[in-house]
Short mmCIF file of C-alpha atoms (C1' of nucleotides) in Angstrom, two decimals:
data_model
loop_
_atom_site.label_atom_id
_atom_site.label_comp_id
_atom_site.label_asym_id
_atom_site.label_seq_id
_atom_site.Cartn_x
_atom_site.Cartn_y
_atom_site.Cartn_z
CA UNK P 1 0.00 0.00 0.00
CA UNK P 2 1.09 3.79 -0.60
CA UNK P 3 0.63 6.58 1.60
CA UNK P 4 -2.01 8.06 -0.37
CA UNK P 5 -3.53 11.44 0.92
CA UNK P 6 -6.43 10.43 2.57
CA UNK P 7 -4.44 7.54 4.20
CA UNK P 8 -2.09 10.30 5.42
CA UNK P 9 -4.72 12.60 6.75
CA UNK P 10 -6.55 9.50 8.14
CA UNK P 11 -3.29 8.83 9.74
CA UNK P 12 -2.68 12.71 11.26
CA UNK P 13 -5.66 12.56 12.94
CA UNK P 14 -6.24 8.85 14.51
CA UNK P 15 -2.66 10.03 15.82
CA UNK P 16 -3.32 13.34 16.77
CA UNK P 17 -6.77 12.02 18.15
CA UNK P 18 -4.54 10.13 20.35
CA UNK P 19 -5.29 6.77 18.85
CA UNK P 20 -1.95 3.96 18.89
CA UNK P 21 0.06 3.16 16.01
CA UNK P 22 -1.51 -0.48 15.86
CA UNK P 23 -5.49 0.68 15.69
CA UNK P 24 -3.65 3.00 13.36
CA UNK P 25 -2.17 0.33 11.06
CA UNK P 26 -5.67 -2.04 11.88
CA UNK P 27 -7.44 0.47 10.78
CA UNK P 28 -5.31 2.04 7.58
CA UNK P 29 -4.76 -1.72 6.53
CA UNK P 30 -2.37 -2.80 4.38
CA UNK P 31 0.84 -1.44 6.73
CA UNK P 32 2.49 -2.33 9.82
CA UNK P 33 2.17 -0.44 12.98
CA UNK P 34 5.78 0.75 12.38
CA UNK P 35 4.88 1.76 9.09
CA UNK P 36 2.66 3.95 10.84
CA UNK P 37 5.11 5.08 13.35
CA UNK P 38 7.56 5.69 10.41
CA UNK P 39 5.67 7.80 8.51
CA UNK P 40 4.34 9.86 11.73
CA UNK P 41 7.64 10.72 12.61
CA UNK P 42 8.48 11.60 8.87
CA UNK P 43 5.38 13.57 8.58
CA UNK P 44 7.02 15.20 11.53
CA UNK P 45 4.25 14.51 13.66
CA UNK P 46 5.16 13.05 17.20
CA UNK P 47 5.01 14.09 20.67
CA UNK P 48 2.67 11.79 22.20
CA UNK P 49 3.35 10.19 25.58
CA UNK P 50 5.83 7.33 24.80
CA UNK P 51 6.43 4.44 26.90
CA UNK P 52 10.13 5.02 26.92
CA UNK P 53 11.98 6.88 28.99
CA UNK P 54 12.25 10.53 28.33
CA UNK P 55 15.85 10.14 29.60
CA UNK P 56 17.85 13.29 28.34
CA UNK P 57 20.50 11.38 27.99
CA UNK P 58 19.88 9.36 24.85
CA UNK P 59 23.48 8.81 23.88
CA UNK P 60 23.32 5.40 22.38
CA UNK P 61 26.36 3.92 24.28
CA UNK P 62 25.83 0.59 23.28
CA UNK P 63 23.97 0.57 19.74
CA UNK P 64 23.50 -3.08 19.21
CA UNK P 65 23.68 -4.16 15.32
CA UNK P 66 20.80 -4.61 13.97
CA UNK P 67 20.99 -5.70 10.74
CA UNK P 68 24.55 -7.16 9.66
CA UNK P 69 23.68 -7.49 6.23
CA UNK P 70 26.57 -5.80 5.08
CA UNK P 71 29.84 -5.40 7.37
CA UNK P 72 29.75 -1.81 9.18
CA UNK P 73 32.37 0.44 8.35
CA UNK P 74 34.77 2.33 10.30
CA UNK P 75 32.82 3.92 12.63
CA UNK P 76 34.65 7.50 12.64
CA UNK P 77 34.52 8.87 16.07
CA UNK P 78 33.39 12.98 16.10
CA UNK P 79 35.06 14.62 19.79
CA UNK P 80 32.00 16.38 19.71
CA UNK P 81 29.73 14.94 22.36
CA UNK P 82 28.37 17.78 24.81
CA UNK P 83 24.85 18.34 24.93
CA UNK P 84 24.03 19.92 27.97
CA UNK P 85 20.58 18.48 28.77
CA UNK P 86 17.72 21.21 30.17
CA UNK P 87 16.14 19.63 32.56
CA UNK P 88 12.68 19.41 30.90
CA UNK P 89 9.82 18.42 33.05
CA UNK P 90 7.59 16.25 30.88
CA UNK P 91 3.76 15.72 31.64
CA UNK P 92 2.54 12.51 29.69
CA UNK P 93 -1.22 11.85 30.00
CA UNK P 94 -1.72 8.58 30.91
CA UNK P 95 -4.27 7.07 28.18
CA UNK P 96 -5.68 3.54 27.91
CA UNK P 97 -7.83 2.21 25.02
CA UNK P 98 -10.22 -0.28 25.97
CA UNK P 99 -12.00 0.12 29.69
CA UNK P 100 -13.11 -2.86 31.34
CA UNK P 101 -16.66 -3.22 31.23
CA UNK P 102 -18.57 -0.69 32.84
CA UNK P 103 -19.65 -2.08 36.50
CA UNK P 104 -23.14 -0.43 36.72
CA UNK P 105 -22.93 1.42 40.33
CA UNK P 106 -20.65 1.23 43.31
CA UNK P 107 -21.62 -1.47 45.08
CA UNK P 108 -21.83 -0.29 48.71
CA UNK P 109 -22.14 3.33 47.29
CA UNK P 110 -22.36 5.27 50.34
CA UNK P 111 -20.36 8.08 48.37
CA UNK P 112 -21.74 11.58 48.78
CA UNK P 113 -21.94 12.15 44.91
CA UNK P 114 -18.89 14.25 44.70
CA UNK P 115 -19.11 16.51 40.93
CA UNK P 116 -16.57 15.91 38.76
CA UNK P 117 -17.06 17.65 35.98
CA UNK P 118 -14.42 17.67 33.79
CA UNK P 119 -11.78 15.13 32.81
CA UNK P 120 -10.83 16.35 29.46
CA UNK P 121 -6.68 15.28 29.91
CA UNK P 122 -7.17 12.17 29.18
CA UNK P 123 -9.24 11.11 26.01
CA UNK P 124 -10.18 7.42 25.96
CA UNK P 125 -10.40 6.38 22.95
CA UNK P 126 -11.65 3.01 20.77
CA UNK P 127 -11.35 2.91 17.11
CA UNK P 128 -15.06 2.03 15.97
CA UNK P 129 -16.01 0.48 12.54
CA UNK P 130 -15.08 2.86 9.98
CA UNK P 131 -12.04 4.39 11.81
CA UNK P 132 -13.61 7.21 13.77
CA UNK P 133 -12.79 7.25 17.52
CA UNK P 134 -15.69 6.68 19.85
CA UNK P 135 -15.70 7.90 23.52
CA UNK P 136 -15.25 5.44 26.17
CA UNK P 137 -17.82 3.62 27.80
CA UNK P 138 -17.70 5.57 30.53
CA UNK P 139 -19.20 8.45 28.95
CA UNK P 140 -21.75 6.62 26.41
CA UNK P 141 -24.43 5.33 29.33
CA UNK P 142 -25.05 5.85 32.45
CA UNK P 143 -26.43 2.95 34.55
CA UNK P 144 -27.99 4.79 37.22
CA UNK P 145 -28.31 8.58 36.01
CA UNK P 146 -31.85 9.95 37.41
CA UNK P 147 -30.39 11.46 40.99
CA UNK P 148 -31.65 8.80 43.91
CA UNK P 149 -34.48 10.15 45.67
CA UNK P 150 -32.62 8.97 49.14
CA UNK P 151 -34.87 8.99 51.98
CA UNK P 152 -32.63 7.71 54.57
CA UNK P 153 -34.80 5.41 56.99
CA UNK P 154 -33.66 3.74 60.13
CA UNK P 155 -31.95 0.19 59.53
CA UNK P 156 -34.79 -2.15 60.52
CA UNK P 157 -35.07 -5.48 58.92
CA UNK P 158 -38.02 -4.61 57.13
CA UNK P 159 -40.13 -8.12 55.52
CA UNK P 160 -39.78 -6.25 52.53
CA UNK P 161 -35.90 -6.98 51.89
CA UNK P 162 -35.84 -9.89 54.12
CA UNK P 163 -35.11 -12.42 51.21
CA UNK P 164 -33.11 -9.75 48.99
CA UNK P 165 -29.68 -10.13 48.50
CA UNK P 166 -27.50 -7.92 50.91
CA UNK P 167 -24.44 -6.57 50.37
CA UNK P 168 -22.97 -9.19 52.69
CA UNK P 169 -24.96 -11.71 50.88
CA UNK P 170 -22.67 -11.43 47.68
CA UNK P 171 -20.13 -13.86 47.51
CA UNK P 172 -18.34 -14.91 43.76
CA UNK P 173 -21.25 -17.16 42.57
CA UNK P 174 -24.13 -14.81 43.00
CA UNK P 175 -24.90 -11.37 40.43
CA UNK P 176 -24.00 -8.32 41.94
CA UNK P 177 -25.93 -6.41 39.83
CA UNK P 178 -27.47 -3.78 42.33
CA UNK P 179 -31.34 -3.46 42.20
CA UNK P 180 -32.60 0.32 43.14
CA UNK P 181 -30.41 2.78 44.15
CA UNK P 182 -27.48 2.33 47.35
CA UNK P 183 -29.34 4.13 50.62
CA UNK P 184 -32.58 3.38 49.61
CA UNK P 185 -34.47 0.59 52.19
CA UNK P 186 -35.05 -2.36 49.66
CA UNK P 187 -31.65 -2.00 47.75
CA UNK P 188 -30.43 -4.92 47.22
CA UNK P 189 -28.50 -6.96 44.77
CA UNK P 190 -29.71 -9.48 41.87
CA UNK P 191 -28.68 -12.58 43.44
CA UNK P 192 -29.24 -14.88 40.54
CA UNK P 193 -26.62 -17.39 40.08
CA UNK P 194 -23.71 -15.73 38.36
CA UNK P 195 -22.56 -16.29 34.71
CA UNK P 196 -20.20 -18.28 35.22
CA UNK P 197 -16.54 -16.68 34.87
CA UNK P 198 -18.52 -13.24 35.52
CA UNK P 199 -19.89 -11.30 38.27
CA UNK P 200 -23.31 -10.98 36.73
CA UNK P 201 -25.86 -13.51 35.78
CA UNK P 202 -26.56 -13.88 32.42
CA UNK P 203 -28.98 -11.43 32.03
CA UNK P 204 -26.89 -9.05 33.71
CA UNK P 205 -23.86 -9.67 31.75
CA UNK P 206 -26.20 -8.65 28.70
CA UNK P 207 -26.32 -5.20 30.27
CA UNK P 208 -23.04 -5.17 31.64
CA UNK P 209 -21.13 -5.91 28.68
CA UNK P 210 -23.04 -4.09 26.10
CA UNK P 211 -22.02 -5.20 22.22
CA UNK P 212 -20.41 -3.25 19.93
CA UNK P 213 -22.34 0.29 19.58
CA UNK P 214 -24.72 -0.15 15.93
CA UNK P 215 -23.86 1.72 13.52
CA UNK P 216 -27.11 3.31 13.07
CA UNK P 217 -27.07 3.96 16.99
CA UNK P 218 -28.07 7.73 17.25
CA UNK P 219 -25.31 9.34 18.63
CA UNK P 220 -25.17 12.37 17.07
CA UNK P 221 -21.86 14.00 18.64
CA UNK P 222 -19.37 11.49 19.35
CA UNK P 223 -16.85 14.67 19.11
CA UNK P 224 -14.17 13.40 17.32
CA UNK P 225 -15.57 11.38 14.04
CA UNK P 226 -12.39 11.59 12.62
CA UNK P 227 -14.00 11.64 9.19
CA UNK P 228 -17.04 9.75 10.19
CA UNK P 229 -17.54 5.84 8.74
CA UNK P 230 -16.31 4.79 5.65
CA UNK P 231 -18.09 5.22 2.63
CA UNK P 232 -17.93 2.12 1.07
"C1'" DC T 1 4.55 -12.42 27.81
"C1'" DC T 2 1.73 -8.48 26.17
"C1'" DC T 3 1.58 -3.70 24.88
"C1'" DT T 4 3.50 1.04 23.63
"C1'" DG T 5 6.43 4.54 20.75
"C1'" DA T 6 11.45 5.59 19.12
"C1'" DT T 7 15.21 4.74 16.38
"C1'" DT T 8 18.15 2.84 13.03
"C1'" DC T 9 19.35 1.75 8.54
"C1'" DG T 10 19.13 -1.28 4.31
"C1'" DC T 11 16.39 -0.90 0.61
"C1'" DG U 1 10.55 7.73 1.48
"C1'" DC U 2 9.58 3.34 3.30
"C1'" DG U 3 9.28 -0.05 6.95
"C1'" DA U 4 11.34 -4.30 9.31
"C1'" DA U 5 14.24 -4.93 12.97
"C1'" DT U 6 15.43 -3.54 17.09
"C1'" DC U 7 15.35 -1.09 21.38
"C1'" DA U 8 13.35 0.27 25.63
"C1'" DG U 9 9.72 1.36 29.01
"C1'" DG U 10 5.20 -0.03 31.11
#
DNA sequence: CCCTGATTCGC
DNA sequence: GCGAATCAGG
């Protein structure tokens, strides 16, 4: 494959949309992930938090061969070696791709719902069908969103959640899928027998681990399309 | 082991 | 210019 233009600017902005070098190459097709990296770096595009160290010092005191194809030559020693090294303090956003499914509330949520607005730093991104970058799954559902209408009562063993599944009913075989909201008197958690291999029960692990997004799933802004699906 | 990006260097 | 091989950190 060439580095046509749309490949490039499909490139530029899965890597400037903060997507790796492999969904990169996935998604281009037809090239390597250090194709990909290659051509970044040659399209002079870079500067994305690297995995290796951001040591100042990258004198390459021991440059193992790599490729002995043909014998090196004399390697011609230059007396010029003094870089003195700014001390530059580098702030990498830490960025994962792929969550782990979504667990739908805090169990034992006693939390005072603390607002946190905004955590723009780090972008989450997955490469959907089509190339465009979809927000996490953090930020496509919300389990519980309409605010819990606590009314704090008393603890007393009310008949009511008698035979509901407490929190210190859940042990590694039963769903912990919580039923109402934490606080209120007959929370309590699914209890079916789990799925086995996951914390829900089956039907639970149908909500839990929610299949790839439709395409025709309105979601108007995802805010990054990065050129929207392919046209095919 | 897996992943990541960076770099080198033969082509 | 390209990208496999390699390096190096997480």
């Amino acid at each position: 494959m060439s580095w046509t233009d749309e490949r490039i600017e499909k490139l530029r902005k899965m890597w400037e949309g903060g997507a790796t070098a492999s969904q990169i190459a996935e998604e281009l097709g037809g090239v390597s992930r250090n194709a990909v990296i290659g051509k970044a770096h040659r399209l002079g595009l870079k500067a994305r938090p690297s995995p290796v160290k951001p040591n100042e010092k990258t004198a390459r005191p021991a440059p193992a061969p790599r490729k002995s194809k043909a014998d090196d030559p004399v390697e011609t020693e230059s007396p010029q070696e003094a870089a003195p090294p700014p001390p530059a303090a580098a702030a990498p956003a830490p960025e994962r791709r792929t969550p782990p499914p979504p667990p739908p509330a805090a169990a034992a949520a006693a939390e005072p719902a603390t607002e946190k607005p905004a955590t723009p730093q780090p972008r989450i991104v997955s490469v959907g069908p089509g190339g465009f970058l979809r927000q996490g799954p953090g930020d496509q559902q919300q389990p519980i969103p309409p605010a819990p209408p606590r009314r704090l009562v008393p603890a007393k063993p009310s008949p009511e959640i008698a035979d509901k599944t407490s929190l210190l009913d859940l042990n590694d075989r039963i769903c912990r899928w919580p039923m109402g909201h934490p606080g209120e008197p007959d929370f309590h958690f699914c209890g079916e027998k789990v799925n086995p291999g996951f914390p829900y029960c089956v039907e639970h692990c149908g909500r839990a681990y929610q299949a790839q997004l439709p395409r025709g799933a309105r979601r108007p802004p995802p805010p990054m399309p990065f050129g929207g699906p392919r046209v095919r």
